[in-house]
Short mmCIF file of C-alpha atoms in Angstrom, two decimals:
data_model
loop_
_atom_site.label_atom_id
_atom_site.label_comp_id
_atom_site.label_asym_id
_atom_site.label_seq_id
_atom_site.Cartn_x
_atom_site.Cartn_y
_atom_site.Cartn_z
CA UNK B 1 34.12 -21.14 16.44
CA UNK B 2 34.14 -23.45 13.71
CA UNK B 3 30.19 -24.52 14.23
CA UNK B 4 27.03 -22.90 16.06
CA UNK B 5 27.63 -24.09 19.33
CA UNK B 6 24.10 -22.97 21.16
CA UNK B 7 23.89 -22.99 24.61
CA UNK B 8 20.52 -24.16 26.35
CA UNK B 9 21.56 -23.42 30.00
CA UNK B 10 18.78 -20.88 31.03
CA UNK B 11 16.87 -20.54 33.54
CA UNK B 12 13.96 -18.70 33.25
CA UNK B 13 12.94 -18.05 37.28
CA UNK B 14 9.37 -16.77 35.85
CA UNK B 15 8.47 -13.83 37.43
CA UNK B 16 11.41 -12.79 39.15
CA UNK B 17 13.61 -9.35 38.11
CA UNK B 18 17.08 -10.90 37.57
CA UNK B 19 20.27 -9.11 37.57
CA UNK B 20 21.82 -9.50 33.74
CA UNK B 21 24.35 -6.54 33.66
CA UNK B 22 24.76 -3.30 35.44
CA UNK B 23 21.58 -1.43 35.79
CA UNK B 24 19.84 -4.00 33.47
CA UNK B 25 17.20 -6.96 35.09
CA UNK B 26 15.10 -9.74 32.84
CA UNK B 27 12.23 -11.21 33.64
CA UNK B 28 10.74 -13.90 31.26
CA UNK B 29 7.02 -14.35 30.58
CA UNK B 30 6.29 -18.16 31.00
CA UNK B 31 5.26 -18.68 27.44
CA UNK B 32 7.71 -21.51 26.75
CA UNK B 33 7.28 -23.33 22.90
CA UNK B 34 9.04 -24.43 19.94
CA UNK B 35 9.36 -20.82 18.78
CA UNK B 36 10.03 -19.23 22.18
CA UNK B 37 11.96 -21.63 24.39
CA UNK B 38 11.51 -20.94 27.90
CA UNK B 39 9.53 -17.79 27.09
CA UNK B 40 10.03 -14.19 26.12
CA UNK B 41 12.43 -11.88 27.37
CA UNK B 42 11.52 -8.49 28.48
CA UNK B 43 14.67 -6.32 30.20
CA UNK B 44 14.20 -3.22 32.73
CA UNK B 45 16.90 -0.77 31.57
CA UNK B 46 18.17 2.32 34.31
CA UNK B 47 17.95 2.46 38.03
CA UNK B 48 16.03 5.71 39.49
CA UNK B 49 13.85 6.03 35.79
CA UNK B 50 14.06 3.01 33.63
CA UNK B 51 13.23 1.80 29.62
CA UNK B 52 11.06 -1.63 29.65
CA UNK B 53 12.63 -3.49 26.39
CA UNK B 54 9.98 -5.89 25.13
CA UNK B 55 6.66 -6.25 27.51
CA UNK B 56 6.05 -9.30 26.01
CA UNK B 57 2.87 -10.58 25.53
CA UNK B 58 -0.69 -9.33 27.55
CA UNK B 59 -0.13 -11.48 30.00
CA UNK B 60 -1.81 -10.78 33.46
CA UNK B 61 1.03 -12.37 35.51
CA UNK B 62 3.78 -10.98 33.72
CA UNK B 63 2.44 -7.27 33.80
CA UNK B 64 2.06 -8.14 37.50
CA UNK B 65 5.75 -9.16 37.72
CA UNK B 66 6.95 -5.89 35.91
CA UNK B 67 4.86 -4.18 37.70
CA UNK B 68 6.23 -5.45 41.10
CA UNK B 69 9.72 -5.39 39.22
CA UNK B 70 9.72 -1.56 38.64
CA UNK B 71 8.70 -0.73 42.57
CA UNK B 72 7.32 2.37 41.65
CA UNK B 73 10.25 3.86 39.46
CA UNK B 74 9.63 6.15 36.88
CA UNK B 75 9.58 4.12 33.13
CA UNK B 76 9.75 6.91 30.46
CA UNK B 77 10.29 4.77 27.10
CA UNK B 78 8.95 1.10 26.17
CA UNK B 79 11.39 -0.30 23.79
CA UNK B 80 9.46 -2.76 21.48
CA UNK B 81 12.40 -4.93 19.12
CA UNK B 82 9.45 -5.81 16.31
CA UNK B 83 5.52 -6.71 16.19
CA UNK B 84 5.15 -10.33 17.14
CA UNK B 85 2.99 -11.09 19.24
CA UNK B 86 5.16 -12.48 21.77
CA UNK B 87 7.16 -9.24 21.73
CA UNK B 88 4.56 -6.14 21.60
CA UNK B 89 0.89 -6.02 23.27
CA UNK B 90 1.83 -5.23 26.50
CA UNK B 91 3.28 -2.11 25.38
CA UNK B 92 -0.05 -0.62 25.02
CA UNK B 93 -1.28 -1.68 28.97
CA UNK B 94 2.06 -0.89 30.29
CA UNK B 95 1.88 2.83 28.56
CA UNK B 96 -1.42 3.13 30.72
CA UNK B 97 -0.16 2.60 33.81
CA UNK B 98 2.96 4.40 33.43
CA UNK B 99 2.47 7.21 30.61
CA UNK B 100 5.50 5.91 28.78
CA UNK B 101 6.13 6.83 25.58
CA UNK B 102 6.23 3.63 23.05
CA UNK B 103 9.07 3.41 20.44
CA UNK B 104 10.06 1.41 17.61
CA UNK B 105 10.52 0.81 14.16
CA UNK B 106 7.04 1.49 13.39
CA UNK B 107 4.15 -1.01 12.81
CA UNK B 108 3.77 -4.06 11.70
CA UNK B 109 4.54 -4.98 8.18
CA UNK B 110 5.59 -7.61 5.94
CA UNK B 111 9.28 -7.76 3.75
CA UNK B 112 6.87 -7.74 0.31
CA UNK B 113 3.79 -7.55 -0.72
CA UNK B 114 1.50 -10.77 -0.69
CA UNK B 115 1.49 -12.75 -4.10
CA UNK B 116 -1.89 -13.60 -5.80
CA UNK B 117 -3.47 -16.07 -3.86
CA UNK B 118 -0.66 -16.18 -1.09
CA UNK B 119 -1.30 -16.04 2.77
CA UNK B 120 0.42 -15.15 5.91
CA UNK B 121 1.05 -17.88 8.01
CA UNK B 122 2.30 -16.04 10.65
CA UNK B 123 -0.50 -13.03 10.15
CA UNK B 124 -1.84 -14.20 13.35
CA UNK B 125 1.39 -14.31 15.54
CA UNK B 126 1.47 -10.53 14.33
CA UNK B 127 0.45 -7.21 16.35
CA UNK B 128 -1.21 -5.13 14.19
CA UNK B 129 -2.85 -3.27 16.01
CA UNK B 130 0.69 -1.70 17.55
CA UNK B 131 1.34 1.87 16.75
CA UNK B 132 4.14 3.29 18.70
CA UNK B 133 4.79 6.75 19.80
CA UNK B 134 8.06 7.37 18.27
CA UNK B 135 9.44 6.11 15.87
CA UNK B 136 12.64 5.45 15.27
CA UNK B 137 15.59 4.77 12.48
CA UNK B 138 19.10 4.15 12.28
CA UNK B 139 20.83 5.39 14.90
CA UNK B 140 17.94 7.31 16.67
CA UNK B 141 18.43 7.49 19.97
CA UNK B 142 16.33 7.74 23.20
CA UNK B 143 17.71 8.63 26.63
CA UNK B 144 16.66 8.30 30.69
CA UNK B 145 18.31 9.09 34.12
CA UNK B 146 21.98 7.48 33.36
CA UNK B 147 20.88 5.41 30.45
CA UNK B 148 20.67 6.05 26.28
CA UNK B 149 19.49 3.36 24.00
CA UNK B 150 20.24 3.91 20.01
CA UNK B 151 18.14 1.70 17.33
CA UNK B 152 20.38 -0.79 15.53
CA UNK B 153 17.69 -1.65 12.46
CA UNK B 154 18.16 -5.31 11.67
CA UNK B 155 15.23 -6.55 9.40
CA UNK B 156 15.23 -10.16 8.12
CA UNK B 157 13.28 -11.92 11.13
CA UNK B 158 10.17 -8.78 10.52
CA UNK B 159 10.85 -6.27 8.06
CA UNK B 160 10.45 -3.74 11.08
CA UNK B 161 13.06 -6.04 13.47
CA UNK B 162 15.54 -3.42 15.96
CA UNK B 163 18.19 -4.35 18.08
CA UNK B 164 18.87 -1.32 20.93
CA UNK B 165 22.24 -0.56 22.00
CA UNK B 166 22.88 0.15 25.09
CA UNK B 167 25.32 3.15 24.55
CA UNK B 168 28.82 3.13 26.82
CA UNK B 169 28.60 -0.57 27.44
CA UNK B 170 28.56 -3.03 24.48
CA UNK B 171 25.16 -4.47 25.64
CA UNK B 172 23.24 -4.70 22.77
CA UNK B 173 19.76 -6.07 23.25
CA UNK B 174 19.30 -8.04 19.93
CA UNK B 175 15.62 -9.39 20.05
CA UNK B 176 14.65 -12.21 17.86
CA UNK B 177 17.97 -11.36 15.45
CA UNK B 178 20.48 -13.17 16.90
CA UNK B 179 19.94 -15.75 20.04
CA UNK B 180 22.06 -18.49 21.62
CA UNK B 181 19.67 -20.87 22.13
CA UNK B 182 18.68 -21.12 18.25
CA UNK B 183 19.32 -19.54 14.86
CA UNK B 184 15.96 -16.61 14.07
CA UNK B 185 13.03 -17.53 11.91
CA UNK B 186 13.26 -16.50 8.67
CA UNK B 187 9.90 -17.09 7.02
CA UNK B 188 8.19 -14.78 3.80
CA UNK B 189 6.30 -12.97 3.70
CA UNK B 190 7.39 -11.25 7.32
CA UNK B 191 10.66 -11.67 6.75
CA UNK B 192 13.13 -12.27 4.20
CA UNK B 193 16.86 -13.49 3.94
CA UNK B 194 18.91 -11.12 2.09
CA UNK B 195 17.63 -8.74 4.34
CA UNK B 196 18.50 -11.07 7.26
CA UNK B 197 21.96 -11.68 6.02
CA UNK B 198 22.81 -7.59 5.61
CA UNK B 199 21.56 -7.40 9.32
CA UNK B 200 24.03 -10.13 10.58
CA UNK B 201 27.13 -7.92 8.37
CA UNK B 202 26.06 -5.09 9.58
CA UNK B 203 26.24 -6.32 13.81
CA UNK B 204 29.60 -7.69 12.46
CA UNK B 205 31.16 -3.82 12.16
CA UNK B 206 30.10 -3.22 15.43
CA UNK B 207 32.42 -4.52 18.46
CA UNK B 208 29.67 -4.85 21.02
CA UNK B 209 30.61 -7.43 23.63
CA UNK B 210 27.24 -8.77 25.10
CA UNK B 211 24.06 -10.00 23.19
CA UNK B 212 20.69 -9.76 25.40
CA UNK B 213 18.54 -11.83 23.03
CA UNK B 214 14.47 -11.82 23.32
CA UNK B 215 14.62 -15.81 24.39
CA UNK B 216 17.21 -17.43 26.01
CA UNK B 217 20.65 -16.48 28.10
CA UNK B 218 23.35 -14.18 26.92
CA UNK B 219 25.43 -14.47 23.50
CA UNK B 220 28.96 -13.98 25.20
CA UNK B 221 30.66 -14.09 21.92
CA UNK B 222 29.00 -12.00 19.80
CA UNK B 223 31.30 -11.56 16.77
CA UNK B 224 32.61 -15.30 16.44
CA UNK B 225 28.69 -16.22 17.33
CA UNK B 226 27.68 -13.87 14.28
CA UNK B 227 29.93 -15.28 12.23
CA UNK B 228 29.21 -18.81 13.09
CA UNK B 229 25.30 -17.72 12.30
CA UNK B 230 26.89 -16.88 8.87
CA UNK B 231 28.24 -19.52 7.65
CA UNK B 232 25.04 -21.78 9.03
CA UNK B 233 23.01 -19.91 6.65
CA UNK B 234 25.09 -20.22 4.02
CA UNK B 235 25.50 -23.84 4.66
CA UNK B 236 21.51 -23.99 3.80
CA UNK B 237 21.90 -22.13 0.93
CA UNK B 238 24.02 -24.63 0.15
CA UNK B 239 21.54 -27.45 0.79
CA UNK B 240 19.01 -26.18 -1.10
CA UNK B 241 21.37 -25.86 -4.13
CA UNK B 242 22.42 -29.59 -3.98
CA UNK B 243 18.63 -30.77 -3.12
CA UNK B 244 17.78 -29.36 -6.58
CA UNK B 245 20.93 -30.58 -7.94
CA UNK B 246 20.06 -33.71 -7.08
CA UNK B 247 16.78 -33.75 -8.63
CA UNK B 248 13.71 -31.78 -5.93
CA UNK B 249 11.83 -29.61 -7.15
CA UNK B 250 9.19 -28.65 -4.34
CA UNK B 251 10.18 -27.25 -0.83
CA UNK B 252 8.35 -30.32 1.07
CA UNK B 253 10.52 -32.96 -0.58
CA UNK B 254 14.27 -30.48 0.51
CA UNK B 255 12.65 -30.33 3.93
CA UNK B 256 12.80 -33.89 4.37
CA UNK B 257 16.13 -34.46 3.55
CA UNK B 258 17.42 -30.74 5.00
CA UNK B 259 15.62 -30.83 8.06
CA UNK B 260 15.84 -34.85 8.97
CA UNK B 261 17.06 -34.40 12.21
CA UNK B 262 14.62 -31.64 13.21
CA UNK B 263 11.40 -31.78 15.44
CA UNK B 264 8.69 -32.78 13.09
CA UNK B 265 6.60 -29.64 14.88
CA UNK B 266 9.26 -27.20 13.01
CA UNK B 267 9.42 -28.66 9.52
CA UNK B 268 6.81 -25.97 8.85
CA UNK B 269 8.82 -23.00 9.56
CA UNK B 270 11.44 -24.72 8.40
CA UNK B 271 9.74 -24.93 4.69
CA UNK B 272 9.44 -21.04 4.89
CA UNK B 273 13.30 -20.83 5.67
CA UNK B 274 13.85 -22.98 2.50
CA UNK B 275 11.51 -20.52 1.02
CA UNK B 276 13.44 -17.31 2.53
CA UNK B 277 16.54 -18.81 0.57
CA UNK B 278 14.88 -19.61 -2.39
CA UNK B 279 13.52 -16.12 -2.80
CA UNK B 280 16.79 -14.90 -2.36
CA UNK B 281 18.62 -17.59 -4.79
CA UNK B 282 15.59 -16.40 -7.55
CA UNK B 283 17.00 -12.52 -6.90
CA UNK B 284 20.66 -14.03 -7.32
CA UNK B 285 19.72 -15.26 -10.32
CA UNK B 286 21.15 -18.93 -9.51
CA UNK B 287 17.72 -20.80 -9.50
CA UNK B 288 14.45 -20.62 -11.66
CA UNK B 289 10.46 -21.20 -11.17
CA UNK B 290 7.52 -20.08 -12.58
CA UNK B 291 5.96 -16.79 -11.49
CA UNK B 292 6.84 -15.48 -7.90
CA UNK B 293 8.67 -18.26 -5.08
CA UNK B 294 6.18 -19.98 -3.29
CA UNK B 295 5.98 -23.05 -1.03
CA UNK B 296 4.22 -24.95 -3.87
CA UNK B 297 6.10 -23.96 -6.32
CA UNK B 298 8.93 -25.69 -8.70
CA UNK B 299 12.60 -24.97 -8.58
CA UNK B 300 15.46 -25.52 -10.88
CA UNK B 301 18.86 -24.65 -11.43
CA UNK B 302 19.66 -21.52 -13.62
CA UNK B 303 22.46 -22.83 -16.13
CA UNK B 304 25.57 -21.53 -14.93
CA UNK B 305 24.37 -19.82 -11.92
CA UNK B 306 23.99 -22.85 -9.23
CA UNK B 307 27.41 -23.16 -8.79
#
């Protein structure tokens, strides 16, 4: 793959259990945007007694739909990926109609502490009221009737972000990490980019064989996809390199020349990715500003270290 070639082809049949693998059905909530395409993904895991991956948001006609979806069966573990809103709250009114046990990562929390004076722009697409039951690390594990699921940590998009691995079948669900329809949001304080890049070396030592993604169809390709999401990134980097090079100084003015071709709606999130990169050229030590990155502040070129 010598680009990110994304595929778009989904469709979402709201409310309706489809078939995705062996043992394993989606259903997508019908919360289609610029951040969640058609809507969010939530999987039913098992046959007899079955993991939910992902409720989704508290949405009366999706919990209907899972609801109907399940037919009675025994769930004994909701799988929650990371605490965005999109992602979590159903957990909680799932667990009380089914007694399942909640696991994840843990709560919500950001990649670093707030700077003086900084906000959250995403504090209200966050769940923080989500606690879950267990909570898991690398590698921890959680197993049904025919089925185990192991935690694959992958911070970068939330600083609490897990992939689950679907163990004997190269299924890994991978969330809001890595998605065929779009590259993940990277966006400070929630997330941050050197931890986003370890996450995408770290699926590229695995040899799974199948991406479930939270939004969107399969990634069928997962190691030339990963590496394709690679070298995008770095590509930015890149960008934001020559954009100071050539003379900006404030995120607004690389956005317009990075981002020309993107939907106007996104150039937001797409000044926190410039951010996410700039944070992580300021750790590099290839680029300068005064006091902590921030979207207003001024960049430069460290002498000898933009190259």
């Amino acid at each position: 793959m010598q680009g990110l070639d994304f595929d778009l082809d989904f469709k979402p049949a709201y409310g309706e259990a489809v078939p995705v693998a062996d043992g394993v059905q989606r259903i997508t909530v019908n919360n289609p945007g610029p951040f969640t395409f058609h809507g969010t993904n939530t999987y039913i895991v098992g046959k007899r007694s079955v993991a939910v991956i992902d409720p989704g948001p508290d949405d009366d006609a999706h919990f209907r739909a899972l609801m109907a979806a399940l037919d009675g069966r025994e769930v004994t573990h909701i799988a929650v990926s990371h605490t965005h809103r999109d992602h979590s709250p159903l957990a909680r009114r799932l667990k009380a109609a089914t007694g399942a046990a909640i696991v994840a990562e843990g709560p919500h929390r950001a990649a670093r502490p707030l700077h003086a004076g900084e906000t959250n722009p995403f504090a209200e697409s966050s769940d923080m009221d989500f606690m879950p039951d267990i909570a898991l690390s690398e590698g921890g594990r959680v197993k049904g009737d025919g089925w185990s699921l192991t935690a694959v940590m992958t911070p970068g998009h939330t600083a609490n972000h897990a992939a689950f691995a679907l163990d004997g079948t190269g299924i890994l669900f991978s969330a809001d990490h890595v998605m065929a329809w779009a590259t993940s949001i990277v966006a400070p304080p929630d997330g941050a980019m050197a931890d986003y890049m370890a996450s995408l070396e770290k699926l590229l030592q695995r040899d799974d064989r199948l991406y479930l993604p939270g939004h969107g169809g399969p990634v069928t390709d997962p190691a030339s996809f990963v590496r394709a999401l690679r070298a995008h990134r770095k590509m930015r980097e890149r960008s934001v390199l020559e954009r100071i090079r050539a003379g900006d100084r404030k995120i607004p003015d690389m956005v317009k020349v990075i981002y020309a071709s993107t939907d106007p709606r996104l150039h937001g999130a797409a000044a926190l990715s410039v951010l996410a990169h700039l944070e992580d050229l300021v750790e590099q030590g290839r680029v300068e500003t005064g006091g902590p990155p921030s979207l207003l502040g001024d960049y430069r070129l460290v002498p000898g270290g933009g190259g």
